[in-house]
Amino acid sequence: MQVIRGTAEVRQLVRALQRQDRTLGMVPTMGFLHAGHANLIEAAVAESDEAVVTIFVNPTQFGPQEDLSRYPRDLERDLNLCQARGVRWVFVPDTDELYPRGTTGGWTQVCVPETLTRGLCGAWRPGHFIGVATVVAKLFALWQPQRAYFGLKDFQQTAVLRAMVQDLLLPVELRLLPTVREADGLALSSRNVYLSVEERQQSLVLVQALQAGWLASRGPDATPEGILAAARRVLEQEPGWSTQYLELVDADSLEPIETMNRPGVLALAGFIGRTRLIDNVFLGGPAPLDRPAEQAAGSLA
Ligand code: AMP
């Protein structure tokens, strides 16, 4: 396994790969890897000739009040996790490699559709998805992977990236994998490390609210109001939690669902203390608290 830091080196590698007609799978991350990332990495290694994991805490997707400077990092542990899974390259660029004209004046960005970004996280994180789409477009341009892997935990992100790939005719297949959870149901996130012992307990309210919403969606008389009310009741019982949004949206358009003619995605975000957490469930799929055993194990070995 090789750690790559410069774009010039990447261009050389990619030319060699293409000469040999070898395929590449890419897993873009911000590091501090956990079993959710590991699941994406394992799929990338299995499905292409070579795999690259990128580790870059992208400044342009953080708002001024957000946790850019304290975002958790542990490169050594991340490299071990990648090596153990057969990753060929880990790309760890400095900001000026990916933003050669800086991030303070004007620079070229991807213009994401307003319809996909006005609700959910987009309403609370202005500019976030422009930053995400722009950095992912750069990584695609540089590495030219055949496949790229993203987690459905960041559901709105996957919708924005699917639209970008279609709209910009990018020659990459997006592979979107289910959310990996702790044994008790909490969705894995690098930000979980911020939680105190008490907050970790309180954080179960997210998956419990999604579970209640999922249960309320069963049966012929389910309504969007009923589903949202069932989830809201659970959230209201946890004083440590404050809700940013709780929405039931169409899985493709992300428009709020008004009649139950399709399952939709129930998504929420909010704070436990200073830590912002998000989660979601596709109401046409398995319950969030009903996971295969191997997923619950979430081994990082
Ligand atoms: P991040 O490092 O948080 O930017 O995440 C990198 C990728 O891992 C994104 O595609 C995330 O959606 C995905 N990811 C993060 N947490 C999970 C999880 N618990 N399950 C599955 N994928 C995840």
Tab-separated table of C-alpha atoms and ligand atoms in Angstrom:
chain	number	residue	atom	x	y	z
A	1	MET	CA	0.000	0.000	0.000
A	2	GLN	CA	1.221	3.462	-0.883
A	3	VAL	CA	0.339	6.842	0.626
A	4	ILE	CA	0.025	9.494	-2.090
A	5	ARG	CA	0.007	13.208	-1.342
A	6	GLY	CA	0.474	15.012	-4.644
A	7	THR	CA	-1.736	15.331	-7.718
A	8	ALA	CA	1.225	14.952	-10.133
A	9	GLU	CA	1.898	11.483	-8.727
A	10	VAL	CA	-1.782	10.570	-9.096
A	11	ARG	CA	-1.793	11.495	-12.787
A	12	GLN	CA	1.164	9.171	-13.414
A	13	LEU	CA	-0.467	6.292	-11.559
A	14	VAL	CA	-3.745	6.731	-13.375
A	15	ARG	CA	-2.012	6.747	-16.799
A	16	ALA	CA	-0.293	3.467	-15.887
A	17	LEU	CA	-3.594	1.925	-14.704
A	18	GLN	CA	-5.316	2.903	-17.922
A	19	ARG	CA	-2.480	1.537	-20.082
A	20	GLN	CA	-2.912	-1.794	-18.291
A	21	ASP	CA	-6.713	-1.605	-18.625
A	22	ARG	CA	-7.121	-2.061	-14.873
A	23	THR	CA	-10.234	-0.835	-13.044
A	24	LEU	CA	-10.263	1.393	-9.966
A	25	GLY	CA	-12.707	1.697	-7.064
A	26	MET	CA	-12.633	4.856	-4.925
A	27	VAL	CA	-13.809	5.483	-1.357
A	28	PRO	CA	-13.815	9.207	-0.498
A	29	THR	CA	-13.655	9.864	3.272
A	30	MET	CA	-12.672	12.464	5.836
A	31	GLY	CA	-10.698	9.861	7.806
A	32	PHE	CA	-11.040	8.648	11.409
A	33	LEU	CA	-12.288	5.477	9.791
A	34	HIS	CA	-14.825	3.134	11.370
A	35	ALA	CA	-16.718	0.001	10.375
A	36	GLY	CA	-19.044	2.020	8.094
A	37	HIS	CA	-16.043	3.156	6.060
A	38	ALA	CA	-14.563	-0.359	6.260
A	39	ASN	CA	-17.687	-1.765	4.644
A	40	LEU	CA	-17.299	0.629	1.684
A	41	ILE	CA	-13.590	-0.167	1.448
A	42	GLU	CA	-14.173	-3.913	1.401
A	43	ALA	CA	-16.682	-3.528	-1.441
A	44	ALA	CA	-14.266	-1.320	-3.400
A	45	VAL	CA	-11.434	-3.835	-3.011
A	46	ALA	CA	-13.714	-6.727	-4.010
A	47	GLU	CA	-15.285	-5.117	-7.072
A	48	SER	CA	-12.322	-3.531	-8.910
A	49	ASP	CA	-8.707	-4.416	-9.727
A	50	GLU	CA	-7.391	-1.686	-7.410
A	51	ALA	CA	-8.855	0.488	-4.673
A	52	VAL	CA	-8.009	3.988	-3.511
A	53	VAL	CA	-9.226	5.494	-0.229
A	54	THR	CA	-9.061	9.272	-0.016
A	55	ILE	CA	-8.691	10.991	3.350
A	56	PHE	CA	-9.324	14.712	3.202
A	57	VAL	CA	-11.151	16.934	5.683
A	58	ASN	CA	-12.575	19.221	3.035
A	59	PRO	CA	-12.676	22.783	4.385
A	60	THR	CA	-15.211	24.045	1.823
A	61	GLN	CA	-17.991	21.806	3.116
A	62	PHE	CA	-17.785	23.158	6.696
A	63	GLY	CA	-19.649	26.295	7.794
A	64	PRO	CA	-17.894	28.967	9.890
A	65	GLN	CA	-19.516	27.713	13.129
A	66	GLU	CA	-18.823	24.028	12.421
A	67	ASP	CA	-16.193	21.586	13.682
A	68	LEU	CA	-13.501	21.805	10.954
A	69	SER	CA	-10.631	22.562	13.354
A	70	ARG	CA	-11.568	19.878	15.888
A	71	TYR	CA	-12.649	17.168	13.420
A	72	PRO	CA	-11.094	13.911	14.747
A	73	ARG	CA	-7.991	12.558	13.003
A	74	ASP	CA	-5.834	9.434	13.382
A	75	LEU	CA	-3.922	8.813	10.173
A	76	GLU	CA	-1.862	5.931	11.496
A	77	ARG	CA	-4.922	3.945	12.539
A	78	ASP	CA	-6.646	4.778	9.235
A	79	LEU	CA	-3.648	3.527	7.244
A	80	ASN	CA	-3.620	0.261	9.198
A	81	LEU	CA	-7.313	-0.285	8.530
A	82	CYS	CA	-6.793	0.318	4.789
A	83	GLN	CA	-3.711	-1.872	4.587
A	84	ALA	CA	-5.472	-4.761	6.341
A	85	ARG	CA	-8.216	-4.635	3.703
A	86	GLY	CA	-6.014	-4.723	0.634
A	87	VAL	CA	-6.246	-1.068	-0.402
A	88	ARG	CA	-3.595	-0.148	-2.999
A	89	TRP	CA	-3.423	3.629	-2.467
A	90	VAL	CA	-4.440	6.054	0.257
A	91	PHE	CA	-4.642	9.610	-1.038
A	92	VAL	CA	-3.987	12.216	1.682
A	93	PRO	CA	-3.691	15.555	-0.110
A	94	ASP	CA	-2.938	18.950	1.411
A	95	THR	CA	-5.624	21.554	0.812
A	96	ASP	CA	-3.529	23.423	-1.779
A	97	GLU	CA	-3.152	20.264	-3.872
A	98	LEU	CA	-6.933	20.039	-4.248
A	99	TYR	CA	-7.545	23.803	-4.283
A	100	PRO	CA	-4.625	25.196	-6.332
A	101	ARG	CA	-6.271	28.636	-6.492
A	102	GLY	CA	-7.067	28.673	-2.757
A	103	THR	CA	-10.366	28.633	-0.898
A	104	THR	CA	-10.726	32.286	-0.031
A	105	GLY	CA	-11.090	34.159	-3.317
A	106	GLY	CA	-13.201	32.865	-6.186
A	107	TRP	CA	-12.706	29.335	-7.367
A	108	THR	CA	-14.663	27.017	-9.627
A	109	GLN	CA	-17.392	25.043	-7.888
A	110	VAL	CA	-20.130	22.606	-8.786
A	111	CYS	CA	-23.560	24.231	-8.818
A	112	VAL	CA	-25.893	21.716	-7.123
A	113	PRO	CA	-29.666	21.649	-7.741
A	114	GLU	CA	-31.660	23.799	-5.357
A	115	THR	CA	-34.494	21.243	-5.368
A	116	LEU	CA	-32.189	18.663	-3.741
A	117	THR	CA	-30.500	20.977	-1.246
A	118	ARG	CA	-33.183	23.338	0.087
A	119	GLY	CA	-34.469	20.804	2.663
A	120	LEU	CA	-32.919	18.407	5.188
A	121	CYS	CA	-29.241	19.193	5.958
A	122	GLY	CA	-29.081	21.718	3.113
A	123	ALA	CA	-31.429	24.044	4.982
A	124	TRP	CA	-29.087	24.100	7.989
A	125	ARG	CA	-25.720	23.921	6.258
A	126	PRO	CA	-25.700	26.539	3.490
A	127	GLY	CA	-23.012	25.776	0.907
A	128	HIS	CA	-22.275	22.337	2.386
A	129	PHE	CA	-23.356	20.334	-0.659
A	130	ILE	CA	-21.565	22.676	-3.057
A	131	GLY	CA	-18.399	21.885	-1.092
A	132	VAL	CA	-19.116	18.143	-1.125
A	133	ALA	CA	-19.978	17.980	-4.835
A	134	THR	CA	-16.963	20.109	-5.753
A	135	VAL	CA	-14.431	18.019	-3.855
A	136	VAL	CA	-15.918	14.746	-5.112
A	137	ALA	CA	-15.824	16.065	-8.704
A	138	LYS	CA	-12.135	16.937	-8.218
A	139	LEU	CA	-11.370	13.462	-6.854
A	140	PHE	CA	-13.196	11.872	-9.795
A	141	ALA	CA	-11.354	14.093	-12.309
A	142	LEU	CA	-8.026	13.240	-10.757
A	143	TRP	CA	-8.361	9.494	-10.175
A	144	GLN	CA	-10.923	8.631	-12.878
A	145	PRO	CA	-12.339	5.659	-10.932
A	146	GLN	CA	-14.793	3.277	-12.596
A	147	ARG	CA	-16.698	2.945	-9.308
A	148	ALA	CA	-17.083	5.146	-6.231
A	149	TYR	CA	-18.542	4.112	-2.878
A	150	PHE	CA	-20.731	6.193	-0.561
A	151	GLY	CA	-22.870	5.430	2.487
A	152	LEU	CA	-26.630	5.897	2.616
A	153	LYS	CA	-26.152	7.261	6.139
A	154	ASP	CA	-25.538	10.567	4.311
A	155	PHE	CA	-28.668	10.132	2.263
A	156	GLN	CA	-28.972	13.665	0.899
A	157	GLN	CA	-25.303	13.552	-0.110
A	158	THR	CA	-25.954	10.434	-2.199
A	159	ALA	CA	-28.900	12.154	-3.926
A	160	VAL	CA	-26.774	15.213	-4.743
A	161	LEU	CA	-23.908	13.067	-6.055
A	162	ARG	CA	-26.237	10.889	-8.143
A	163	ALA	CA	-27.596	14.035	-9.764
A	164	MET	CA	-24.073	15.409	-10.333
A	165	VAL	CA	-22.886	12.216	-12.038
A	166	GLN	CA	-25.941	12.200	-14.302
A	167	ASP	CA	-25.967	15.916	-15.073
A	168	LEU	CA	-22.229	16.232	-15.745
A	169	LEU	CA	-22.086	12.911	-17.654
A	170	LEU	CA	-19.319	11.654	-15.361
A	171	PRO	CA	-18.060	8.192	-16.334
A	172	VAL	CA	-18.290	6.645	-12.865
A	173	GLU	CA	-20.682	4.171	-11.287
A	174	LEU	CA	-21.888	5.166	-7.823
A	175	ARG	CA	-22.239	2.316	-5.371
A	176	LEU	CA	-24.418	3.285	-2.388
A	177	LEU	CA	-24.235	0.996	0.645
A	178	PRO	CA	-26.494	0.718	3.716
A	179	THR	CA	-25.800	2.382	7.037
A	180	VAL	CA	-23.614	0.379	9.411
A	181	ARG	CA	-24.755	0.614	13.032
A	182	GLU	CA	-23.398	-0.204	16.461
A	183	ALA	CA	-24.940	-3.272	18.125
A	184	ASP	CA	-27.455	-1.006	19.917
A	185	GLY	CA	-28.476	0.736	16.678
A	186	LEU	CA	-26.516	4.002	16.744
A	187	ALA	CA	-25.279	4.776	13.225
A	188	LEU	CA	-21.485	4.787	13.132
A	189	SER	CA	-20.001	8.241	12.608
A	190	SER	CA	-16.560	9.727	13.124
A	191	ARG	CA	-18.326	12.376	15.215
A	192	ASN	CA	-19.548	9.775	17.769
A	193	VAL	CA	-16.150	10.168	19.440
A	194	TYR	CA	-17.287	13.604	20.668
A	195	LEU	CA	-20.032	12.023	22.809
A	196	SER	CA	-19.604	11.647	26.574
A	197	VAL	CA	-20.800	8.393	28.173
A	198	GLU	CA	-24.118	10.018	29.060
A	199	GLU	CA	-24.512	11.557	25.601
A	200	ARG	CA	-23.726	8.212	23.972
A	201	GLN	CA	-26.732	6.791	25.821
A	202	GLN	CA	-28.908	9.765	24.827
A	203	SER	CA	-27.865	9.394	21.181
A	204	LEU	CA	-29.947	6.211	20.896
A	205	VAL	CA	-32.939	8.499	20.545
A	206	LEU	CA	-32.178	8.900	16.817
A	207	VAL	CA	-32.526	5.248	15.899
A	208	GLN	CA	-35.420	4.798	18.334
A	209	ALA	CA	-37.315	7.643	16.649
A	210	LEU	CA	-36.630	6.135	13.221
A	211	GLN	CA	-37.778	2.751	14.474
A	212	ALA	CA	-41.049	4.283	15.741
A	213	GLY	CA	-41.566	6.031	12.392
A	214	TRP	CA	-40.799	2.837	10.509
A	215	LEU	CA	-43.339	0.900	12.611
A	216	ALA	CA	-45.965	3.604	12.058
A	217	SER	CA	-45.406	3.299	8.297
A	218	ARG	CA	-46.542	-0.341	8.286
A	219	GLY	CA	-50.179	-1.036	7.629
A	220	PRO	CA	-52.693	0.327	5.169
A	221	ASP	CA	-53.714	3.394	7.193
A	222	ALA	CA	-50.264	4.909	7.578
A	223	THR	CA	-50.061	8.645	6.882
A	224	PRO	CA	-47.061	10.998	6.657
A	225	GLU	CA	-48.427	12.925	9.676
A	226	GLY	CA	-48.770	9.690	11.676
A	227	ILE	CA	-45.240	8.590	10.844
A	228	LEU	CA	-43.728	11.968	11.709
A	229	ALA	CA	-45.761	12.199	14.929
A	230	ALA	CA	-44.612	8.734	16.058
A	231	ALA	CA	-40.970	9.701	15.554
A	232	ARG	CA	-41.457	13.128	17.141
A	233	ARG	CA	-42.991	11.603	20.277
A	234	VAL	CA	-39.810	9.591	20.840
A	235	LEU	CA	-37.558	12.604	20.245
A	236	GLU	CA	-39.534	14.710	22.701
A	237	GLN	CA	-38.885	12.202	25.488
A	238	GLU	CA	-35.122	12.786	25.389
A	239	PRO	CA	-34.229	16.089	27.067
A	240	GLY	CA	-30.612	15.818	25.875
A	241	TRP	CA	-31.706	15.996	22.227
A	242	SER	CA	-32.635	19.051	20.192
A	243	THR	CA	-34.101	18.535	16.728
A	244	GLN	CA	-32.912	20.416	13.652
A	245	TYR	CA	-35.231	18.640	11.265
A	246	LEU	CA	-37.445	15.572	11.028
A	247	GLU	CA	-38.712	15.021	7.486
A	248	LEU	CA	-40.345	12.346	5.370
A	249	VAL	CA	-39.176	12.801	1.785
A	250	ASP	CA	-39.324	11.109	-1.592
A	251	ALA	CA	-36.215	8.950	-2.061
A	252	ASP	CA	-35.371	10.516	-5.444
A	253	SER	CA	-36.682	14.082	-5.516
A	254	LEU	CA	-36.245	14.699	-1.743
A	255	GLU	CA	-39.580	16.555	-1.847
A	256	PRO	CA	-41.714	16.093	1.306
A	257	ILE	CA	-44.194	13.216	0.923
A	258	GLU	CA	-47.794	14.311	1.351
A	259	THR	CA	-49.671	11.070	0.622
A	260	MET	CA	-48.439	7.551	1.250
A	261	ASN	CA	-48.297	6.376	-2.370
A	262	ARG	CA	-44.613	5.448	-2.024
A	263	PRO	CA	-42.411	4.507	0.972
A	264	GLY	CA	-40.013	7.483	1.210
A	265	VAL	CA	-37.109	8.196	3.520
A	266	LEU	CA	-37.573	9.347	7.115
A	267	ALA	CA	-34.589	11.537	7.968
A	268	LEU	CA	-33.583	13.544	11.005
A	269	ALA	CA	-30.772	15.678	12.361
A	270	GLY	CA	-30.095	17.470	15.604
A	271	PHE	CA	-27.775	17.927	18.530
A	272	ILE	CA	-26.790	15.903	21.547
A	273	GLY	CA	-24.877	18.524	23.506
A	274	ARG	CA	-22.536	20.161	20.963
A	275	THR	CA	-22.471	17.143	18.655
A	276	ARG	CA	-24.567	17.177	15.514
A	277	LEU	CA	-25.861	13.741	14.514
A	278	ILE	CA	-27.934	12.622	11.517
A	279	ASP	CA	-29.675	9.393	10.594
A	280	ASN	CA	-32.353	8.112	8.234
A	281	VAL	CA	-34.330	5.042	7.242
A	282	PHE	CA	-35.861	3.984	3.944
A	283	LEU	CA	-39.417	3.043	4.870
A	284	GLY	CA	-39.589	0.429	2.089
A	285	GLY	CA	-36.637	-1.493	3.552
A	286	PRO	CA	-35.726	-3.264	6.800
A	287	ALA	CA	-36.321	-1.617	10.179
A	288	PRO	CA	-33.296	0.344	11.445
A	289	LEU	CA	-33.067	-1.856	14.536
A	290	ASP	CA	-33.177	-5.029	12.479
A	291	ARG	CA	-29.690	-5.600	11.090
A	292	PRO	CA	-27.801	-8.661	9.935
A	293	ALA	CA	-25.553	-10.004	12.701
A	294	GLU	CA	-22.273	-9.485	10.853
A	295	GLN	CA	-23.134	-5.824	10.363
A	296	ALA	CA	-23.850	-5.347	14.055
A	297	ALA	CA	-20.448	-6.794	14.900
A	298	GLY	CA	-18.782	-3.958	12.972
A	299	SER	CA	-15.295	-5.383	13.514
A	300	LEU	CA	-12.390	-3.019	12.919
A	301	ALA	CA	-9.710	-5.698	13.088
B	1	AMP	P1	-17.095	10.731	6.068
B	1	AMP	O1	-15.703	10.292	6.384
B	1	AMP	O2	-17.953	10.964	7.250
B	1	AMP	O3	-17.119	11.859	5.052
B	1	AMP	O4	-17.774	9.498	5.326
B	1	AMP	C1	-17.194	8.906	4.192
B	1	AMP	C2	-18.172	7.948	3.581
B	1	AMP	O5	-18.517	6.950	4.537
B	1	AMP	C3	-19.477	8.628	3.159
B	1	AMP	O6	-19.911	8.093	1.934
B	1	AMP	C4	-20.412	8.265	4.281
B	1	AMP	O7	-21.767	8.232	3.888
B	1	AMP	C5	-19.921	6.874	4.630
B	1	AMP	N1	-20.343	6.516	5.981
B	1	AMP	C6	-20.151	7.220	7.124
B	1	AMP	N2	-20.729	6.599	8.173
B	1	AMP	C7	-21.313	5.474	7.682
B	1	AMP	C8	-22.077	4.411	8.261
B	1	AMP	N3	-22.370	4.374	9.555
B	1	AMP	N4	-22.511	3.435	7.434
B	1	AMP	C9	-22.230	3.448	6.118
B	1	AMP	N5	-21.524	4.414	5.516
B	1	AMP	C10	-21.069	5.420	6.284
